[in-house]
Coordinates of C-alpha atoms in Angstrom, one line a residue:
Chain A
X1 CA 140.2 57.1 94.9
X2 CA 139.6 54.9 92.0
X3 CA 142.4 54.4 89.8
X4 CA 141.8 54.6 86.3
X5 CA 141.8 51.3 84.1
X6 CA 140.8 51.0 80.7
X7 CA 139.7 47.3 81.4
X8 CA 136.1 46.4 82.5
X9 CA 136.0 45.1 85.5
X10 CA 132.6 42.9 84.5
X11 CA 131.7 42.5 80.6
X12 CA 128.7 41.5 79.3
X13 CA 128.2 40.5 75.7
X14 CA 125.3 39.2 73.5
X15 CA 124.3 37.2 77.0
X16 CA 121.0 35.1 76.7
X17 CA 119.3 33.2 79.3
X18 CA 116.4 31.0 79.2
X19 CA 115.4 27.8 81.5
X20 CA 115.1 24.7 80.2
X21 CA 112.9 25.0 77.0
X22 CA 111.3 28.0 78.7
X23 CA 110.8 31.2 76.7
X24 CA 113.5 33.7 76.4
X25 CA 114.4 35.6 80.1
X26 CA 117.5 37.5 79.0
X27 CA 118.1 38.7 75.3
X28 CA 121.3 39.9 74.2
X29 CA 122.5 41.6 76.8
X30 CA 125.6 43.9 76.6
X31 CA 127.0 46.2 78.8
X32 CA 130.4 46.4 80.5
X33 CA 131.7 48.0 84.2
X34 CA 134.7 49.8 84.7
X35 CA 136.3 49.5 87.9
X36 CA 134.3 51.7 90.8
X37 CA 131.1 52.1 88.7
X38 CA 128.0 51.6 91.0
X39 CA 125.8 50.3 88.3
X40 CA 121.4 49.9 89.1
X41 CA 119.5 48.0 87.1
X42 CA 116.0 48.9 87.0
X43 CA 112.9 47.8 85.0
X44 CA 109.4 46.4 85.4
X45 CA 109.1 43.2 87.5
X46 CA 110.2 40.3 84.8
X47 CA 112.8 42.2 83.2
X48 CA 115.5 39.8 84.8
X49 CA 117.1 42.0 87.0
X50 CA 118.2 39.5 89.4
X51 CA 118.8 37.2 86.8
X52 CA 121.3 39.5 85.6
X53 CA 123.0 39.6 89.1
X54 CA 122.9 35.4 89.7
X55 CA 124.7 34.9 85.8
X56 CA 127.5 37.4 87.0
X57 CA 127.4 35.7 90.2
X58 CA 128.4 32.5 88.5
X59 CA 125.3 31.2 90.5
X60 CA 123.5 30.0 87.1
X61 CA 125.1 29.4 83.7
X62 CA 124.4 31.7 80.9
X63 CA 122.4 30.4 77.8
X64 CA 124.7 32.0 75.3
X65 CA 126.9 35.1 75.2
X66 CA 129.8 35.4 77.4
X67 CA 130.3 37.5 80.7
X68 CA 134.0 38.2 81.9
X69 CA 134.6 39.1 85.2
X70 CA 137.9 40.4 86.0
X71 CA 139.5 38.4 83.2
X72 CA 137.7 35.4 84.1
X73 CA 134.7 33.6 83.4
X74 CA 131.8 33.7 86.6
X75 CA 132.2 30.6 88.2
X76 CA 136.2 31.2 88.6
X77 CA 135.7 34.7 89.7
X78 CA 133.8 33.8 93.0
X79 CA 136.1 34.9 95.4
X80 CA 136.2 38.2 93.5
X81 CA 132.5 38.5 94.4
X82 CA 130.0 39.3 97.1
X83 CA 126.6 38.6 96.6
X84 CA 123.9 40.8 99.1
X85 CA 120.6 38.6 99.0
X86 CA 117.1 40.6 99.0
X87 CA 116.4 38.6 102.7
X88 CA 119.2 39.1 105.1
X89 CA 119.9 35.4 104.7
X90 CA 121.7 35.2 108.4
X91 CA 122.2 31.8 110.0
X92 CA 119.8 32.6 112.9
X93 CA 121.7 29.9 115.1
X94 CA 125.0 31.8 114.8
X95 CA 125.6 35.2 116.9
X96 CA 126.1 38.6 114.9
X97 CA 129.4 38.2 114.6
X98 CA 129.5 34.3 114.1
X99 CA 127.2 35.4 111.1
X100 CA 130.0 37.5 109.7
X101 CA 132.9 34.9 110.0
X102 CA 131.2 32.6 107.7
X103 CA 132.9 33.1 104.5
X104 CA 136.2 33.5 105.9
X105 CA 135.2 30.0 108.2
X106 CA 134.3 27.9 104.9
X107 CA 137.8 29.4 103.4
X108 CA 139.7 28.1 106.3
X109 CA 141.2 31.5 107.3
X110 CA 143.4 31.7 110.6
X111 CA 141.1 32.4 113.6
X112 CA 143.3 35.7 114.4
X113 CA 142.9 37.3 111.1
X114 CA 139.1 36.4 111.3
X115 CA 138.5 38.1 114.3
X116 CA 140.2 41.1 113.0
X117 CA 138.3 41.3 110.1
X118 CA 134.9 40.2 111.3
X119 CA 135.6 43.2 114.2
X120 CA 136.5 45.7 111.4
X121 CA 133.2 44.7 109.1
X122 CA 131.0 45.2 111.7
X123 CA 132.8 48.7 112.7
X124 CA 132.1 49.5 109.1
X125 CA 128.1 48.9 109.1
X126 CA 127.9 50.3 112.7
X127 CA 127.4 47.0 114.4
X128 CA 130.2 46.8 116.5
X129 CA 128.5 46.9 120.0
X130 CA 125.8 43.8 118.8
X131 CA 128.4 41.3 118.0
X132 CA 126.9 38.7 120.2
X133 CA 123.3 39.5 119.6
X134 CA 121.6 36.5 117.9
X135 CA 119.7 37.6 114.3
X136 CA 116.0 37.6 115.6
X137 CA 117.2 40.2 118.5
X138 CA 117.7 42.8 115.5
X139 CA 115.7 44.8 113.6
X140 CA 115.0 45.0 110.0
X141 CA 117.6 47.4 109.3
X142 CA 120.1 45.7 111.9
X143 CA 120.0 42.3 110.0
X144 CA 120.4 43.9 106.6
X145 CA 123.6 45.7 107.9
X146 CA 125.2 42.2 109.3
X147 CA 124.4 40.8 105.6
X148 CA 126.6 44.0 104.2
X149 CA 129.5 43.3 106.9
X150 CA 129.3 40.0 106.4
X151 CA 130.0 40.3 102.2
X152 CA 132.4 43.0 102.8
X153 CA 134.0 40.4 105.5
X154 CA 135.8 38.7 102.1
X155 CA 136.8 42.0 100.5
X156 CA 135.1 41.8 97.5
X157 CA 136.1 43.8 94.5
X158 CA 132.6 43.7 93.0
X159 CA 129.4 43.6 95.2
X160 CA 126.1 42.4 93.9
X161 CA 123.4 44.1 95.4
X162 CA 119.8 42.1 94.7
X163 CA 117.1 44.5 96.4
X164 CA 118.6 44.7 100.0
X165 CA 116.6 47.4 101.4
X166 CA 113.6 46.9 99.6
X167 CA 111.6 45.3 102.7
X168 CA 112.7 48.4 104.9
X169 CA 111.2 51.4 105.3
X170 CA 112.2 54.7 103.7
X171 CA 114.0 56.6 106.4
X172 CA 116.0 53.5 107.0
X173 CA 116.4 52.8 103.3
X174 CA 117.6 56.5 102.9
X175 CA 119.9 55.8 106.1
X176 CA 121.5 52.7 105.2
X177 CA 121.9 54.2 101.2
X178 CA 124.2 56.8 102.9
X179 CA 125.8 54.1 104.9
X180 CA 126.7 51.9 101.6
X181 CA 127.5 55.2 99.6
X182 CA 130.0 56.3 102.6
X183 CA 131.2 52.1 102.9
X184 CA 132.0 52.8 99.2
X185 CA 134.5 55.9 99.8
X186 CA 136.5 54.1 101.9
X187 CA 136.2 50.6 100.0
X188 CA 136.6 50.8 96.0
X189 CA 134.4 48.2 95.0
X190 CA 132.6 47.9 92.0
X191 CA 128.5 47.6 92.9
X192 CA 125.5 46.1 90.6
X193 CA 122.5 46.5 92.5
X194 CA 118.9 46.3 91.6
X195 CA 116.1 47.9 92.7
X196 CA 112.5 49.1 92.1
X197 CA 112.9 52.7 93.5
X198 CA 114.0 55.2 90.6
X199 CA 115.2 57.5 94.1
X200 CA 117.4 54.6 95.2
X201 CA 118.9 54.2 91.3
X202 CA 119.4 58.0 91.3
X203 CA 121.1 58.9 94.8
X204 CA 123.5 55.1 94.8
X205 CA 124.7 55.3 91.1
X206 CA 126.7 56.6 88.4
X207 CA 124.9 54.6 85.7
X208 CA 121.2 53.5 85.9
X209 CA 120.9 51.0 83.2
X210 CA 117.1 50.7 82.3
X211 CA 115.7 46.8 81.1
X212 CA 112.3 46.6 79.4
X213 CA 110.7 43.4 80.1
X214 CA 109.6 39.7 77.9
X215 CA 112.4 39.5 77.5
X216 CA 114.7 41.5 79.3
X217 CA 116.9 43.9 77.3
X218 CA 118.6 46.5 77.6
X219 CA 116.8 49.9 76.8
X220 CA 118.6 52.7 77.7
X221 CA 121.2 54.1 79.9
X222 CA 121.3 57.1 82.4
X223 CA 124.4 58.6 84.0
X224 CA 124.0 60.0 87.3
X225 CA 126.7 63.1 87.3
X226 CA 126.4 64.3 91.1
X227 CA 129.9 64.2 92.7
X228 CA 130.9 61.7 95.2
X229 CA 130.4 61.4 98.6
X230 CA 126.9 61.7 98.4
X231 CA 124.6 63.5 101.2
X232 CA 121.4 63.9 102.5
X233 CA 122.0 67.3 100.5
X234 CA 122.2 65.7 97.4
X235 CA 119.0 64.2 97.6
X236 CA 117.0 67.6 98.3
X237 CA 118.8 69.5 95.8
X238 CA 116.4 70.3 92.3
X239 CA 118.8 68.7 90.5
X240 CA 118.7 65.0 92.1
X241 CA 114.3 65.8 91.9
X242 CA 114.7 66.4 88.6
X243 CA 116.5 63.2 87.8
X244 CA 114.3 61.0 89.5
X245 CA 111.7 62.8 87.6
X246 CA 113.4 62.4 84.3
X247 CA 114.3 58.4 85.5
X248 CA 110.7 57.8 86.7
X249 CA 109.6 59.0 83.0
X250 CA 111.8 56.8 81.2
X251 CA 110.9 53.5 83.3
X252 CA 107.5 54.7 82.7
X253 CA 107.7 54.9 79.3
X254 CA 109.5 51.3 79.2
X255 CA 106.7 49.8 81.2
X256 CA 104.1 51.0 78.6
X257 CA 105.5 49.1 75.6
X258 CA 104.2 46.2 77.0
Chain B
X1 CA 104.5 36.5 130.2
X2 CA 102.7 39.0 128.3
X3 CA 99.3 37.7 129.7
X4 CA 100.8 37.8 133.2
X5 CA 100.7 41.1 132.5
X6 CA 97.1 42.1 131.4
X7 CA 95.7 39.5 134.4
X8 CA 94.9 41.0 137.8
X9 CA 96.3 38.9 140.7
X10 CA 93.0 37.3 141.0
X11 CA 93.0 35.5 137.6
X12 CA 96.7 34.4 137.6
X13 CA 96.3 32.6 141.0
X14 CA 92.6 30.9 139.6
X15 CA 94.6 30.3 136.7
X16 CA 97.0 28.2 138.8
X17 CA 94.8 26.6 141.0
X18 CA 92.3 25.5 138.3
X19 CA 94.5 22.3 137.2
X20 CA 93.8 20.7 141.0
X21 CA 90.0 21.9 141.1
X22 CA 89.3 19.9 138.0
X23 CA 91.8 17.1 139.5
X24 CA 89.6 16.9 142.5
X25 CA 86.1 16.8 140.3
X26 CA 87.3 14.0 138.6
X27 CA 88.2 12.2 141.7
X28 CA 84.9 13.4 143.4
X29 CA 83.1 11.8 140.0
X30 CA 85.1 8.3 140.1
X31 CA 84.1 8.0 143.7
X32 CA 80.4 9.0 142.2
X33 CA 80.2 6.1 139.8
X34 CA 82.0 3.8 142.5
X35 CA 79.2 4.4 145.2
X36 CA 76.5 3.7 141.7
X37 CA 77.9 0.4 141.1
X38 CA 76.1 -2.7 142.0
X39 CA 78.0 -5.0 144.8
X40 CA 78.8 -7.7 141.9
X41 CA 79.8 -4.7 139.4
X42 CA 82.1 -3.3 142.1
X43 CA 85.4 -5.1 141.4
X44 CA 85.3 -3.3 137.7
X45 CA 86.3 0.1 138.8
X46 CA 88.5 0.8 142.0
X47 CA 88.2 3.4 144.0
X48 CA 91.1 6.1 143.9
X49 CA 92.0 4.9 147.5
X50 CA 92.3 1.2 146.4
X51 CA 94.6 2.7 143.2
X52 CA 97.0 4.4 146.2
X53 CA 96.7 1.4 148.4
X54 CA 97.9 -0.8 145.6
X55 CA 100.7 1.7 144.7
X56 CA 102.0 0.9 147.9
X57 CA 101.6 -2.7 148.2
X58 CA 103.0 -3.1 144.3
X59 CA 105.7 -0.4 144.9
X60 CA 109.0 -2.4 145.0
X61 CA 107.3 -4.8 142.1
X62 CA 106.0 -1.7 140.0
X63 CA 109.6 0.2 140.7
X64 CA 111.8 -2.2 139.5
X65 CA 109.5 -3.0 136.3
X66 CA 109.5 0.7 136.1
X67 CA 113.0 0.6 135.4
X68 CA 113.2 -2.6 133.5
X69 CA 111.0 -0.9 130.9
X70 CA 112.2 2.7 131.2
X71 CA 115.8 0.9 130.3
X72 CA 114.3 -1.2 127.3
X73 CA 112.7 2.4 126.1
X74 CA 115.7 4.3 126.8
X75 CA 118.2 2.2 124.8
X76 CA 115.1 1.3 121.8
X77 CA 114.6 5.6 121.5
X78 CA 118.5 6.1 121.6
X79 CA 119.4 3.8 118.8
X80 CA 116.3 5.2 116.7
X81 CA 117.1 8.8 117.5
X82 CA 121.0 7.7 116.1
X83 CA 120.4 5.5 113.3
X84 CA 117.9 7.8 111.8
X85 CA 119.6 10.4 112.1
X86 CA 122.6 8.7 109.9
X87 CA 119.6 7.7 107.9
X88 CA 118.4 10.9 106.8
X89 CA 121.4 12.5 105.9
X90 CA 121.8 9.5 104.1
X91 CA 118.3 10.7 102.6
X92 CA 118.9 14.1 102.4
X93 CA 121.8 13.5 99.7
X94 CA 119.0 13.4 96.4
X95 CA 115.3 13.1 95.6
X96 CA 116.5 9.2 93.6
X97 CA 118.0 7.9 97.1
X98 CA 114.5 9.3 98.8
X99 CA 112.2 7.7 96.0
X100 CA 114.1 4.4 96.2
X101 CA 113.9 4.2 100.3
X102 CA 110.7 5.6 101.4
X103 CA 108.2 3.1 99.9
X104 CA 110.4 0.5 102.2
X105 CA 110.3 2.9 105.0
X106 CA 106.6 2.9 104.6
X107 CA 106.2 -1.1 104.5
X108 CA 108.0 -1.1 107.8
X109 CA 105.9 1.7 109.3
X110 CA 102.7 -0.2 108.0
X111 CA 103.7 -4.0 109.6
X112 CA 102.2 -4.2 112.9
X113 CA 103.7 -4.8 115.8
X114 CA 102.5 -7.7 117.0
X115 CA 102.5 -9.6 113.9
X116 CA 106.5 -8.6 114.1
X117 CA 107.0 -9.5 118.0
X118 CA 106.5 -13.0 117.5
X119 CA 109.2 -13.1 114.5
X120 CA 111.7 -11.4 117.0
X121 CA 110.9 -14.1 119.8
X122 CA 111.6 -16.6 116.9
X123 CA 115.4 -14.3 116.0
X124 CA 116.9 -13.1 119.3
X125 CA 114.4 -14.4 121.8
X126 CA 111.8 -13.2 124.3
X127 CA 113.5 -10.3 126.5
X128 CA 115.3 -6.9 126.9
X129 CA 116.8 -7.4 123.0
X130 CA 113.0 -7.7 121.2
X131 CA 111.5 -4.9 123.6
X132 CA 114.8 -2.9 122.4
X133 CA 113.8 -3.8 118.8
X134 CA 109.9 -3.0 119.2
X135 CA 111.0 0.6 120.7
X136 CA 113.6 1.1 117.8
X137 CA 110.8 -0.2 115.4
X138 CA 107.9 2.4 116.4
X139 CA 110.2 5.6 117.1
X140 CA 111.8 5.2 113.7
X141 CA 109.7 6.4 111.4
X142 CA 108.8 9.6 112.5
X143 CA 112.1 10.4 113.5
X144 CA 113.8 9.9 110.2
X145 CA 110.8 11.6 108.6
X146 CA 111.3 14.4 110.3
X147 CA 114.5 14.7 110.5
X148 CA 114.7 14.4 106.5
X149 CA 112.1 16.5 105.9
X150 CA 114.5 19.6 108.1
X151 CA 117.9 18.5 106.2
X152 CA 116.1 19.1 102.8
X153 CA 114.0 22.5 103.9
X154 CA 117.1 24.5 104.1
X155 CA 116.4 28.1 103.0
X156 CA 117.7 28.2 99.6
X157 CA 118.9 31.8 99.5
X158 CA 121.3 29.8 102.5
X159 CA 122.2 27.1 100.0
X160 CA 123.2 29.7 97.0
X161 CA 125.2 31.5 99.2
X162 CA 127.1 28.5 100.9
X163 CA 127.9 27.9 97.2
X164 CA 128.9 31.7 96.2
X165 CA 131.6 30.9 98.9
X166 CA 132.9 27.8 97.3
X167 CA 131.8 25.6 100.1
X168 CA 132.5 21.8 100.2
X169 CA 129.5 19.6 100.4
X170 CA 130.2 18.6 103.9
X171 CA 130.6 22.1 104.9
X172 CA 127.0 22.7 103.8
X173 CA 125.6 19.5 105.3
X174 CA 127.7 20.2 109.2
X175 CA 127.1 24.4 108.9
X176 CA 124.0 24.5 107.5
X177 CA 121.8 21.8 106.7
X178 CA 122.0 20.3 110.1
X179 CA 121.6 23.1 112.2
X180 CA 119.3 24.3 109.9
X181 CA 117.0 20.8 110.4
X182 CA 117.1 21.2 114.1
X183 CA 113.6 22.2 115.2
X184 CA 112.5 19.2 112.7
X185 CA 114.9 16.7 114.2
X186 CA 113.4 18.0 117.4
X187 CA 109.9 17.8 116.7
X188 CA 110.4 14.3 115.7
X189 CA 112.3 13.2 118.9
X190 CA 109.0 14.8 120.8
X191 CA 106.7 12.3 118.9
X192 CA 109.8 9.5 119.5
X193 CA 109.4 10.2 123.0
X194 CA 105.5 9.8 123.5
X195 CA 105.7 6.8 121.7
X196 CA 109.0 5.0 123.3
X197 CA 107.7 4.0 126.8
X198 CA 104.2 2.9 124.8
X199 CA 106.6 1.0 122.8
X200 CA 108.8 -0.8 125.3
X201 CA 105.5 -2.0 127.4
X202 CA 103.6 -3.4 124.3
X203 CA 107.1 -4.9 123.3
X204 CA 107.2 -6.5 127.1
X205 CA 103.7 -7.3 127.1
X206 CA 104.2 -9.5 124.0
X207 CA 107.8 -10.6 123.8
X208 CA 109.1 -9.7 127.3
X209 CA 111.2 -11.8 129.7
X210 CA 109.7 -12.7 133.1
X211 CA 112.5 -15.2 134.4
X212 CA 114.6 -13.4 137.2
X213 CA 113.0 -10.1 137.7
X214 CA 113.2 -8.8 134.1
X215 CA 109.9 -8.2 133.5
X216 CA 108.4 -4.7 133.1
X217 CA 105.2 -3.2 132.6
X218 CA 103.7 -5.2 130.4
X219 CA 104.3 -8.4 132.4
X220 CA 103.2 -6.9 134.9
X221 CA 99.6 -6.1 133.4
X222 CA 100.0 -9.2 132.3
X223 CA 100.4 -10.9 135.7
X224 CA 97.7 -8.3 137.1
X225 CA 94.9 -8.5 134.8
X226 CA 95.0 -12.5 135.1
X227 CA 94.3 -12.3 138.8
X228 CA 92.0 -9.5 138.4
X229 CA 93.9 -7.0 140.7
X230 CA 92.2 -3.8 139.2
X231 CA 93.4 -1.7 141.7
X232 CA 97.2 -2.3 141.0
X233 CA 96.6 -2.0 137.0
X234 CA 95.4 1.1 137.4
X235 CA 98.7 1.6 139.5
X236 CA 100.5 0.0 136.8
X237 CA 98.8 2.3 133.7
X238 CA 99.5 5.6 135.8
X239 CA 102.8 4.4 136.0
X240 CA 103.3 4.0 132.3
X241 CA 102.3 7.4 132.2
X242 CA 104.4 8.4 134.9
X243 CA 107.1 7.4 132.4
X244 CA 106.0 9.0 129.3
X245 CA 106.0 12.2 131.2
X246 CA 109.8 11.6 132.4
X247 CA 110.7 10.9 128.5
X248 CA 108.8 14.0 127.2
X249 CA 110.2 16.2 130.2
X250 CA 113.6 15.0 128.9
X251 CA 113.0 15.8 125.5
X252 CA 111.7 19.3 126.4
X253 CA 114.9 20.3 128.1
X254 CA 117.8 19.0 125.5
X255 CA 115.5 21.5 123.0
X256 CA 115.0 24.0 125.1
X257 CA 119.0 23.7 125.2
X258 CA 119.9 23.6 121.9
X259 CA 117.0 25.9 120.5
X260 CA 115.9 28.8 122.9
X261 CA 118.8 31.2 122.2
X262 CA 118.2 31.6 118.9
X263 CA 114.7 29.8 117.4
X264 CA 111.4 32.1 117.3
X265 CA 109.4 28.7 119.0
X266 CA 111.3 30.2 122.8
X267 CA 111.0 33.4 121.5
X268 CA 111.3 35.7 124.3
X269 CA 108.5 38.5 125.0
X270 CA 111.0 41.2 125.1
X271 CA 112.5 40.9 121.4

């Protein structure tokens, strides 16, 4: 499925970030994505997860360092990008699939091809049968999935994931973590997502990057070897327990240096 | 209704008829302190038959000032309801344009009225253009507050992604921001509304036109209270109230229009 490239996809090298003349957020960090990579990042609250997510976003500057994106720097590389906000972030005046249409609306995209693609998203995350349904008519779950058709409605090649299912329960967490994983298999996007659940990091990912906090670095990295498509399976087999087990001690161990 | 549902028949219909029971206590009570009055006292307070009477005998007079001031409201609450509007986007655009405006907008708030009407008699003279201007004048304020108040509120989650997909500033403004100030814009309108008919009498009472059947309201208190007609001012106040109702009413529906498919305050019980 994903063609091999030597290139990264996203670079990052030496970045630092601070606001203003406030103390240091982000210290020299370096890692790089290849192309199809499902990176987490994970780390104690003020490690600068998100941060991490809004610089490669283009969304805030960096402070120094440098961060390629597909050969460019953030703020060209928008359209390259979909961002997935930890709220659903829906326009609750706009229908289901009115939601959707929004990028491809503020792009100026024919009407046709909209349709077609805002029909197709929403086919992707299940949705297809609530197109008309305003966003407070929808559950937790429900909303989070319009927010995942509506980024995939550009056809990103890297998707930045910032907590989406963190307000949901598990069984739905679990549910839409399949959902994304079986997205993925037929859509070969590169995916930085963050999260505070070391079972989330384990079952979405091929590389768990762990940050220790004040300021965030980089500590460590994991790689997650279970073979793609991922099942409920995986998740109750010894090995995926012992991960998580192995994860959990690391972050652990992070979260006790300071 | 989820009460409707938890209510035995009983309650829901006391429920109902409990508005009119406490309408005729109060009339039963007015009639009370009427009878207690002393003969030279009595012209003070009319009695709710005397109110009716004079509704009659006034109608054509109270009906057409009726009108004269419901128009003078009317067009006063439309051109605040548009010109603020302009004027808090106008607002909306930065925190320097809001610091350099609202200390005026204040000052205007803070003049009173009738220290203003005069001035206006003095500008465009007494009539249907100063009542216009008095309206404008006291429906203003909180409508632009408001209104500015929603176009600067938008969820900023909204506002990052609008950017991430290289939206143009009055992409964000029409898509979001506007929308998004709705139930603001709406609550200020409601206030507008209460306020309009108040304004438009006050503004005829002190700068109104009574050649040729132009006068409203407020001319008519005016002509009312000089001969000591108690009977139609009390016709003429419920009808003044009578007209704040129709503006409210009107106000209710264009939000119920624009707001109940999608905003939690017409949230519906089965959602």
């Amino acid at each position: 499925m994903i063609e091999e490239n030597p290139l990264p996809i996203v670079e990052l090298r030496d970045v630092d970030k601070r606001y203003g003349d406030g103390p240091l957020i982000l210290d020299k960090i370096t890692f790089s994505a290849k192309r199809g990579d499902f990176i987490t990042l994970i780390g104690p609250s003020g490690c600068g997860k998100s941060t991490i997510l809004k610089l490669i976003s283009g969304l805030n500057p960096i402070s120094s360092g440098r961060i390629v994106v597909d050969g460019l720097e953030p703020r060209n590389a928008v359209e390259k990008l979909a961002f997935v906000f930890q709220e659903p972030t829906l326009l609750p005046w706009r229908t289901v699939a009115q939601n959707v249409e929004v990028p491809l609306r503020l792009h100026g995209s024919d009407p046709k091809l909209r349709d077609e693609v805002v029909g197709k998203s929403l086919a992707l995350v299940g949705l297809a049968d609530r197109k008309d349904y305003y966003p407070r008519q929808l559950s937790g779950g429900q909303k989070m999935r319009v927010s995942i058709a509506r980024a995939l409605s550009v056809s990103p090649r890297i998707l930045l994931l910032d907590e989406p299912f963190g307000a949901l329960d598990e069984m739905t967490r679990d549910h839409l973590n399949e959902e994304l994983l079986a997205i993925r298999q037929q859509l070969a996007w590169t995916a930085f997502f963050v999260t505070h659940s070391v079972s989330e990091a384990v079952f979405l990912s091929n590389r768990i990057i762990v940050l220790s906090a004040n300021p965030g670095r980089v500590h460590s990295e994991v790689r997650v070897e279970f073979p793609y498509p991922r099942t409920e399976e995986t998740r109750e087999s010894a090995g995926f327990q012992k991960m998580v087990a192995e994860v959990s001690k690391i972050l652990r161990s992070v979260e006790r240096l300071h | 209704m989820a009460t409707a549902k938890t209510d035995s028949g009983f309650q829901a219909l006391a429920r109902r008829l409990m508005p009119f029971v406490t309408g005729i206590g109060m009339i039963l009570v007015w009639y009370g302190i009427c009878m207690s009055l002393s003969a030279d006292q009595r012209f003070l307070l009319p009695t709710p038959h005397e109110v009716a009477r004079a509704f009659v005998e006034k109608g054509p007079a109270l009906w057409s000032a009726a009108l004269n001031t419901g128009g003078g409201a009317l067009i006063g609450f439309g051109l605040a309801v548009g010109l603020s509007f302009l004027f808090a986007l106008f607002l909306s655009l930065s925190p320097l344009v809001r610091a350099s405006f609202y200390p005026y907008l204040m000052i205007l708030q803070m003049t009173p009225i009738i220290v203003i009407a005069p001035i206006l008699i003095l500008w465009v003279g007494p009539g249907l253009k100063s009542v216009v201007i008095i309206t404008f004048l006291i429906c203003f304020f909180p409508m632009v507050v408001n209104t500015t108040q929603g176009l600067i509120s938008t969820d900023r989650n909204l506002v990052a992604f609008f950017t991430m997909c290289k939206a143009t500033r009055w992409q964000e403004i029409l898509l979001l921001r506007v929308p998004a100030a709705l139930p603001y814009f709406f609550t200020g309108l409601r206030i507008a509304a209460t306020l309009a008919p108040i304004g438009a009498i006050v503004g005829d009472y002190i700068a109104g036109n009574s050649a040729g059947g132009q006068g409203g309201l407020g001319f008519l208190t005016i002509i009312y209270s000089s001969q000591f007609q108690m009977g139609a001012l009390f016709a003429t106040a419920a009808v003044g109230c009578l007209l704040g109702f129709v503006f409210v009413a009107g106000v209710i529906a264009l939000s119920w229009l624009a707001l109940h498919k999608w905003h939690d305050s017409f949230s519906q019980s089965d959602t």
